[in-house]
Coordinates of C-alpha atoms and ligand atoms in Angstrom, one line a residue:
X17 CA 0.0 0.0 0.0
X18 CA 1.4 3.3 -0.4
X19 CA 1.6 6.2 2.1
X20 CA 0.6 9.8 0.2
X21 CA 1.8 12.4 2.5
X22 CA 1.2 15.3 -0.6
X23 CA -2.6 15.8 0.6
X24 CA -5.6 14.8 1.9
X25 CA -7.4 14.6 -1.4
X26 CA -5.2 11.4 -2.4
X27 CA -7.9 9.2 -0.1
X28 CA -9.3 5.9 -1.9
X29 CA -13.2 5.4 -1.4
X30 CA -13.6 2.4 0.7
X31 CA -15.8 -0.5 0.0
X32 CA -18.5 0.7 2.2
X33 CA -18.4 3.7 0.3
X34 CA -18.4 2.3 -3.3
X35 CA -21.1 0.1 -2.0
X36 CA -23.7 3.3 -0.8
X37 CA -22.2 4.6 -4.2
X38 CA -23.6 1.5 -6.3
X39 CA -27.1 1.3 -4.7
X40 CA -27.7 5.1 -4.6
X41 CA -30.7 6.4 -6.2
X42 CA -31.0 8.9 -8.8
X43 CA -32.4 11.1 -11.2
X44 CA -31.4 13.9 -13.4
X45 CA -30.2 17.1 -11.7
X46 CA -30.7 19.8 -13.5
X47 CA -34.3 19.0 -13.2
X48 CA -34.1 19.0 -9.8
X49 CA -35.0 15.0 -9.4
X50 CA -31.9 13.4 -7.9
X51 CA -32.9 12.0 -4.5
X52 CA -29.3 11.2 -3.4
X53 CA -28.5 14.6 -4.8
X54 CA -31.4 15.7 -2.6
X55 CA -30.4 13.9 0.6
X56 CA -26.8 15.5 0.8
X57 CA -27.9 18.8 0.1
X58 CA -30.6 18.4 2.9
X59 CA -28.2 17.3 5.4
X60 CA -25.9 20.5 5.0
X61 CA -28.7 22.6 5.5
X62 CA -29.5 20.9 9.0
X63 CA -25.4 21.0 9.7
X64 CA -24.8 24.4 8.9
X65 CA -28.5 26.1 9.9
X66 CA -28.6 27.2 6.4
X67 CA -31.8 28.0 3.9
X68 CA -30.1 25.8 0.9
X69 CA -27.2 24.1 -0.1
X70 CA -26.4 23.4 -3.7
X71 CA -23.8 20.1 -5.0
X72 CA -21.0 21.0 -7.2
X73 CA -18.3 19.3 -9.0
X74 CA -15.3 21.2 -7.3
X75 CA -14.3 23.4 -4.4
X76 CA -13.4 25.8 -7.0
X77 CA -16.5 26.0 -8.9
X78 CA -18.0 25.8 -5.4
X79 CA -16.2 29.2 -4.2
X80 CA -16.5 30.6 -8.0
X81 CA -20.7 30.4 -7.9
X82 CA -20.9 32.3 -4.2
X83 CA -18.2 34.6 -5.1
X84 CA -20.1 35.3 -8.4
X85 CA -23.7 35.1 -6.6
X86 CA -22.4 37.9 -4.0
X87 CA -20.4 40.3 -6.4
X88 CA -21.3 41.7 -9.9
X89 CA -19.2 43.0 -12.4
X90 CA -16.8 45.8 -11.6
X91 CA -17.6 44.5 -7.3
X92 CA -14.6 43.4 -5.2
X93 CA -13.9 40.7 -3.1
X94 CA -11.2 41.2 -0.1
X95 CA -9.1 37.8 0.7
X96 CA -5.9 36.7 2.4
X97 CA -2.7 37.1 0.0
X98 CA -2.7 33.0 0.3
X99 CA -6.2 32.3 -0.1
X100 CA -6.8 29.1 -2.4
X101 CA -9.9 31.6 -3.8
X102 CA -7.2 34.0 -4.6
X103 CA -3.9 32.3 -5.5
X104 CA -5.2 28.4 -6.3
X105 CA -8.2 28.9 -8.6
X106 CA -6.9 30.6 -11.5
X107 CA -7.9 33.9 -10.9
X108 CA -11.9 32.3 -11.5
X109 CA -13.2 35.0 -9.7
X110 CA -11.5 38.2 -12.1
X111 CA -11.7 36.0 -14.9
X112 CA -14.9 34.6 -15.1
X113 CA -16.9 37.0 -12.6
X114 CA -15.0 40.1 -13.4
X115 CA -15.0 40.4 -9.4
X116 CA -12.2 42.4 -8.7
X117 CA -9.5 40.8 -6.1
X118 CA -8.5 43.3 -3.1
X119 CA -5.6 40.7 -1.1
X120 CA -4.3 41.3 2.4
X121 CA -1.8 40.1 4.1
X122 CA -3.0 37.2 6.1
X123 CA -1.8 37.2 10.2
X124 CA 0.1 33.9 11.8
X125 CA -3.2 32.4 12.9
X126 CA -4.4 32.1 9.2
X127 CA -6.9 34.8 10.2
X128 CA -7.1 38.7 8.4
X129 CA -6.8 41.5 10.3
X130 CA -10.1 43.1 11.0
X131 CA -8.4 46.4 10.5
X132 CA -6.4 45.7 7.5
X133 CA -10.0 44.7 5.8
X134 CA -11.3 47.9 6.9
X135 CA -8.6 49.6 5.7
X136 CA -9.3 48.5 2.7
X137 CA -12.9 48.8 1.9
X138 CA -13.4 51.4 -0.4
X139 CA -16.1 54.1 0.0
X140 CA -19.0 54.3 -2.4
X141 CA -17.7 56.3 -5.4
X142 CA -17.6 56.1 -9.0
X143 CA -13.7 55.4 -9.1
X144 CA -13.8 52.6 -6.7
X145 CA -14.8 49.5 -7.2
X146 CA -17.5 48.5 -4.5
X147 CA -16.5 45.9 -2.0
X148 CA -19.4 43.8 -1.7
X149 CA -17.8 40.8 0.0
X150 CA -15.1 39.5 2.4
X151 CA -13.8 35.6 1.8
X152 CA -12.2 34.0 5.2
X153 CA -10.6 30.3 4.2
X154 CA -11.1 27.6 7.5
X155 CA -8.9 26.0 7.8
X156 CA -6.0 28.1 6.3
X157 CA -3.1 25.9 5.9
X158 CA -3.9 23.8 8.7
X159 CA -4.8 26.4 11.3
X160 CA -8.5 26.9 12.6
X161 CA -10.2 30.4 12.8
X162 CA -12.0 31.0 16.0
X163 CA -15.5 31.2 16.8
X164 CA -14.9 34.4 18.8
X165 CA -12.6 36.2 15.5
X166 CA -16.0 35.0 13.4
X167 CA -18.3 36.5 15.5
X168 CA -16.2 40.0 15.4
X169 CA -15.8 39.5 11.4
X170 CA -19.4 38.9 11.1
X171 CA -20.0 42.2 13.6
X172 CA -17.7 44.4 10.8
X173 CA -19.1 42.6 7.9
X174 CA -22.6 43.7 8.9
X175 CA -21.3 47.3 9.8
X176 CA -19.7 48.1 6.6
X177 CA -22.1 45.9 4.2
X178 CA -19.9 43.1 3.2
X179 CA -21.3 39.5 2.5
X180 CA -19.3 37.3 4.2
X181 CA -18.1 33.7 2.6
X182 CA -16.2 31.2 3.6
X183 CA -14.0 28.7 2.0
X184 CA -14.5 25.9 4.0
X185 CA -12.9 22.9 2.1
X186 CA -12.0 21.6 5.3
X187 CA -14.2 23.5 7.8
X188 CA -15.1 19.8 9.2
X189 CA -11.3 19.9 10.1
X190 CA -11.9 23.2 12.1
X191 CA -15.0 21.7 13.8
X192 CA -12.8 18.3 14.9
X193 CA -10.3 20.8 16.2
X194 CA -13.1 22.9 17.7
X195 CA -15.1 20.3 19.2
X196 CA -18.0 22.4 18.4
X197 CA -20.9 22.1 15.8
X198 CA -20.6 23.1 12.5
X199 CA -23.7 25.8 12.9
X200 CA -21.2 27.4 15.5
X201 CA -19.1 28.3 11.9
X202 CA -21.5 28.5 10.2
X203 CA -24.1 31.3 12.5
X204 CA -21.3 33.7 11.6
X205 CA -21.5 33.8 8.2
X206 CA -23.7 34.2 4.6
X207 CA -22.5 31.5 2.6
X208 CA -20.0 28.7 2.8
X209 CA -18.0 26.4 0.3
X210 CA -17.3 22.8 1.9
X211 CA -15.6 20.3 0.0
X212 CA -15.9 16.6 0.2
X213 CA -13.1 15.2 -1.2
X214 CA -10.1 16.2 1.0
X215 CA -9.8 15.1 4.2
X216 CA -13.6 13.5 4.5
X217 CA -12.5 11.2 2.0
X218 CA -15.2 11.2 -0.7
X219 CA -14.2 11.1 -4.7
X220 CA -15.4 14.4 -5.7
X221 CA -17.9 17.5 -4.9
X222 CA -18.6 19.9 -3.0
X223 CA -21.3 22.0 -1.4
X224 CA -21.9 25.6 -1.3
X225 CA -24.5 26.7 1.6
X226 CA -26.4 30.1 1.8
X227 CA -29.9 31.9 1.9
X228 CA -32.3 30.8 -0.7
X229 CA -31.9 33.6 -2.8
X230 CA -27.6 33.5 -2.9
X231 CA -28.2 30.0 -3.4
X232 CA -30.3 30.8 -6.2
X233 CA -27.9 32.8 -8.2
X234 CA -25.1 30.6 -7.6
X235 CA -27.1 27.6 -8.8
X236 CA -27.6 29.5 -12.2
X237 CA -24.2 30.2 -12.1
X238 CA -23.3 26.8 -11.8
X239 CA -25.3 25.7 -15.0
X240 CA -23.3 28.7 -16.7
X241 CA -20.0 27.4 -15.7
X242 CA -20.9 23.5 -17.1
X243 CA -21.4 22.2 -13.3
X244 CA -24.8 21.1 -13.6
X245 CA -24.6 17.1 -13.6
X246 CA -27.4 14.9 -14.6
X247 CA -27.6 11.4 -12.4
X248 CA -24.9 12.9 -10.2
X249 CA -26.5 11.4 -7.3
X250 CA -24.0 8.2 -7.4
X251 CA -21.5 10.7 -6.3
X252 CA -23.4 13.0 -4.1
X253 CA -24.5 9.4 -1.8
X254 CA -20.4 9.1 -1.7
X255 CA -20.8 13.1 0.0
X256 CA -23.3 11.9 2.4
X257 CA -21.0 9.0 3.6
X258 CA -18.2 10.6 3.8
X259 CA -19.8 13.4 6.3
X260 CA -22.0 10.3 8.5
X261 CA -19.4 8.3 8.7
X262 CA -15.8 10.1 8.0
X263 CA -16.2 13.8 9.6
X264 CA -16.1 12.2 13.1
X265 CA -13.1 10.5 12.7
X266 CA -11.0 13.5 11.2
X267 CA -9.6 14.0 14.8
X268 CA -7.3 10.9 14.3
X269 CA -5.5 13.0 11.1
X270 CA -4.7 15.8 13.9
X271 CA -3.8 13.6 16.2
X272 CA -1.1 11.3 14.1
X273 CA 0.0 14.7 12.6
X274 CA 0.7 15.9 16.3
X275 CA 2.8 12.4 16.1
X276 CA 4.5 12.7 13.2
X277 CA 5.4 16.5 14.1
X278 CA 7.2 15.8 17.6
X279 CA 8.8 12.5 16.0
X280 CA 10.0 14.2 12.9
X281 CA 11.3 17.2 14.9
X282 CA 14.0 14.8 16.8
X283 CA 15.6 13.9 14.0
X284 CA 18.8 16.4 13.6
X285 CA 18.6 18.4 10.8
X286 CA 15.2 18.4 10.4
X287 CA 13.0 21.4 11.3
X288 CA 9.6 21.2 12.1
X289 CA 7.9 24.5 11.6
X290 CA 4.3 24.1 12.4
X291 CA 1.8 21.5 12.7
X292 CA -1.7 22.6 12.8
X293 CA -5.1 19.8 12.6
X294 CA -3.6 17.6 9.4
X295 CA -0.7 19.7 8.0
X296 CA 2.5 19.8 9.2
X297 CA 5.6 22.1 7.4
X298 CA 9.0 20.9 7.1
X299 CA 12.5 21.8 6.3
X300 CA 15.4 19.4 5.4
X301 CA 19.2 19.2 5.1
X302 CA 19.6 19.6 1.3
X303 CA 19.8 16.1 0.8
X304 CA 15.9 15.8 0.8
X305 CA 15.3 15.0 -3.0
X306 CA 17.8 11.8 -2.4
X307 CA 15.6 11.0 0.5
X308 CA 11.9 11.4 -1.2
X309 CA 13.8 9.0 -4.1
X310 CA 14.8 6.7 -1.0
X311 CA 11.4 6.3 0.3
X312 CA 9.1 6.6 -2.8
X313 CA 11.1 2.6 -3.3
X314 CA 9.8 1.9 0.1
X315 CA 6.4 3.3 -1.1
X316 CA 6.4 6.5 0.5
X317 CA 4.9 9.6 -1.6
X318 CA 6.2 12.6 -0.1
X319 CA 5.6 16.1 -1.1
X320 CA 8.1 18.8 -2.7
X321 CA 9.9 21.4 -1.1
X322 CA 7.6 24.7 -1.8
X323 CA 9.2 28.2 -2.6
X324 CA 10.3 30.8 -1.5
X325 CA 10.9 29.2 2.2
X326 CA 11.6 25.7 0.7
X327 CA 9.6 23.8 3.3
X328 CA 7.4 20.5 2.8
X329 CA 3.9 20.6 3.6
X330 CA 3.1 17.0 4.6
X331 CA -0.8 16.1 4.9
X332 CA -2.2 13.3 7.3
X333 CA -5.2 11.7 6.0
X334 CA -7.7 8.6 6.6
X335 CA -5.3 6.9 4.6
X336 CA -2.3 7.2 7.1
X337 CA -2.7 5.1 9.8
X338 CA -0.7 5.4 13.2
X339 CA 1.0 2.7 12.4
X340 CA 2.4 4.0 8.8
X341 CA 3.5 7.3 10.4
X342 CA 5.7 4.9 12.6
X343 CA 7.2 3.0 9.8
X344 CA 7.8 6.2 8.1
X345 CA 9.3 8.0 11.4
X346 CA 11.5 4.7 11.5
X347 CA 12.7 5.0 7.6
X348 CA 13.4 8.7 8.0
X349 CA 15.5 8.2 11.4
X350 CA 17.7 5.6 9.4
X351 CA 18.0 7.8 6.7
X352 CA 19.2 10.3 8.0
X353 CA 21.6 8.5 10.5
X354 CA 19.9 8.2 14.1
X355 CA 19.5 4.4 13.8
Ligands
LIG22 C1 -9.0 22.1 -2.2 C2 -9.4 23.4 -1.8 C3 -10.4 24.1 -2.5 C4 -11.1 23.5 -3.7 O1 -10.4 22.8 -4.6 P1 -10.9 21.8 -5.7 O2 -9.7 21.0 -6.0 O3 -11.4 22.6 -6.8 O4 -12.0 21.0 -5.1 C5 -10.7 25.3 -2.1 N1 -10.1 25.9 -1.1 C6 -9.2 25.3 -0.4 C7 -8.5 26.0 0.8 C8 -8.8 24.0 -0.7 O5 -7.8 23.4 0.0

């Protein structure tokens, strides 16, 4: 079996899965007549306290339709300088949406400053272009917004008549680390993208959540962009597995990446720079690229060193048991000479 430390999007459906998968029922989509499609969609509205929910193909078509149902042409969007919305999505929003970008630095807790954003919303004139919305990403790299900095964004939000979205591929991560609900995320805000295929271990999709009427927009938006799928529903029952029977369990990914940071950060030469819920970043002597040839033999996948601080993200997944992140720990303590 091979260990995939690059991400948590590298999970194989189980057989349970495949098997709700192969008896799922469905119908076509776009007509609105895909019961599994149905059941998933209904289930995020009773998670997140939501009007509707709506089932796309991506995380990134997922953000793309709220960003687009909030903003209009010639509208900004203010984001964190790292955002996946911003940096990861080929500029969907400016392209596609002709929503302008306003990034801002983002602060060590993965959080924006709630002055920088309001040092950066633009009054209503003619030469600025109107900030409509501000996107917050949970987790960000790992680390969890709190409920208490939601609550404040929300307050500012509401002041200053900005939307706010979330990116929430892996809010499910945030609410493990949390131990809270997902409505406690989810009170705080006007819409949310969640994905299902990272760390909750589903195939694909994802599921943008809002009031009825953003939800409306963004569904037409979808058929605009291609995302409207047909007897889809053999994917979306996959979705609803993966948050009955995976979301609880996301706790183990934090706790063997809490594991695999203290163990890793023994080994001389290596430095362990953060580990927050599943990610962990790395540096190594320069010698790494000999030692992600060493292990990929012993079918390790590891990830690549990332500029400009040349560090190694390494993602723990449902994929990675305890027990692999002790074989692994054991490989890279021979390796590099500890053994
Ligand atoms: C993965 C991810 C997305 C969506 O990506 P897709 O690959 O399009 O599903 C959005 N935001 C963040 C932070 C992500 O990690």
């Amino acid at each position: 079996m091979i260990i995939d430390f690059r991400s948590d999007t590298v999970t194989q459906p189980t057989m349970a899965m495949r098997q709700v998968m192969f008896e799922a029922p469905v119908g076509d989509d776009v007509y609105g007549e895909d019961p599994s499609v149905f059941a998933l969609e209904q289930y995020l509205i009773g998670l997140t306290g939501m009007e509707a929910a709506l089932y796309c193909p991506s995380g990134t078509q997922s953000n793309l339709v709220g960003l687009m149902a909030h903003c209009e042409r010639g509208d900004e969007y203010i984001v964190g300088q790292n955002a996946h919305t911003y940096c990861w999505e080929g500029g969907g929003a400016a392209v596609l949406g002709s929503i302008q970008p306003q990034p801002i630095e983002v602060e060590s807790d993965g959080s924006l400053d709630l002055a920088r954003i309001e040092a950066v919303i633009k009054p209503i004139n003619d030469h600025h272009p109107r900030s409509r919305l501000l996107c917050l990403e949970n987790t960000n790299q790992g680390r969890v917004l709190p409920l208490k900095y939601l609550a404040e964004a929300k307050m500012l939000c509401e002041e200053r008549g900005l939307a706010l979205h979330m990116d929430g591929a892996r809010v499910f991560n945030a609410v493990a680390a949390l131990n809270c609900t997902l409505k406690d995320i989810t009170g705080s805000l006007d819409s949310i993208s969640i994905c299902l295929s990272k760390g909750l271990g589903a195939p694909i999709g994802s599921v943008f959540c809002g009031s009825e009427a953003v939800v409306k927009k963004a569904r037409r938006w979808r058929k605009v962009l291609g995302g409207g799928m047909r007897q889809v529903g053999i994917m979306a029952a996959a979705g609803l597995y993966a948050l009955e029977h995976h979301a609880k369990e996301l706790i183990q990914d934090h706790d063997n990446a809490r594991h695999f940071a203290q163990a890793l950060a023994d080994i001389k030469g290596i430095r362990v720079w953060s580990q927050a819920t599943n990610m962990v970043s790395v540096s190594f002597p320069d010698n790494y690229p000999d030692f992600v040839d060493k292990m990929r033999l012993k079918g390790f996948i590891l990830p690549a060193l990332r500029l400009p601080l040349n560090r190694a993200r390494f993602v723990l997944h449902r994929d990675i048991s305890r027990a692999a992140v002790s074989d692994f720990i054991l490989e890279a303590k021979a390796f590099w000479g500890i053994l």
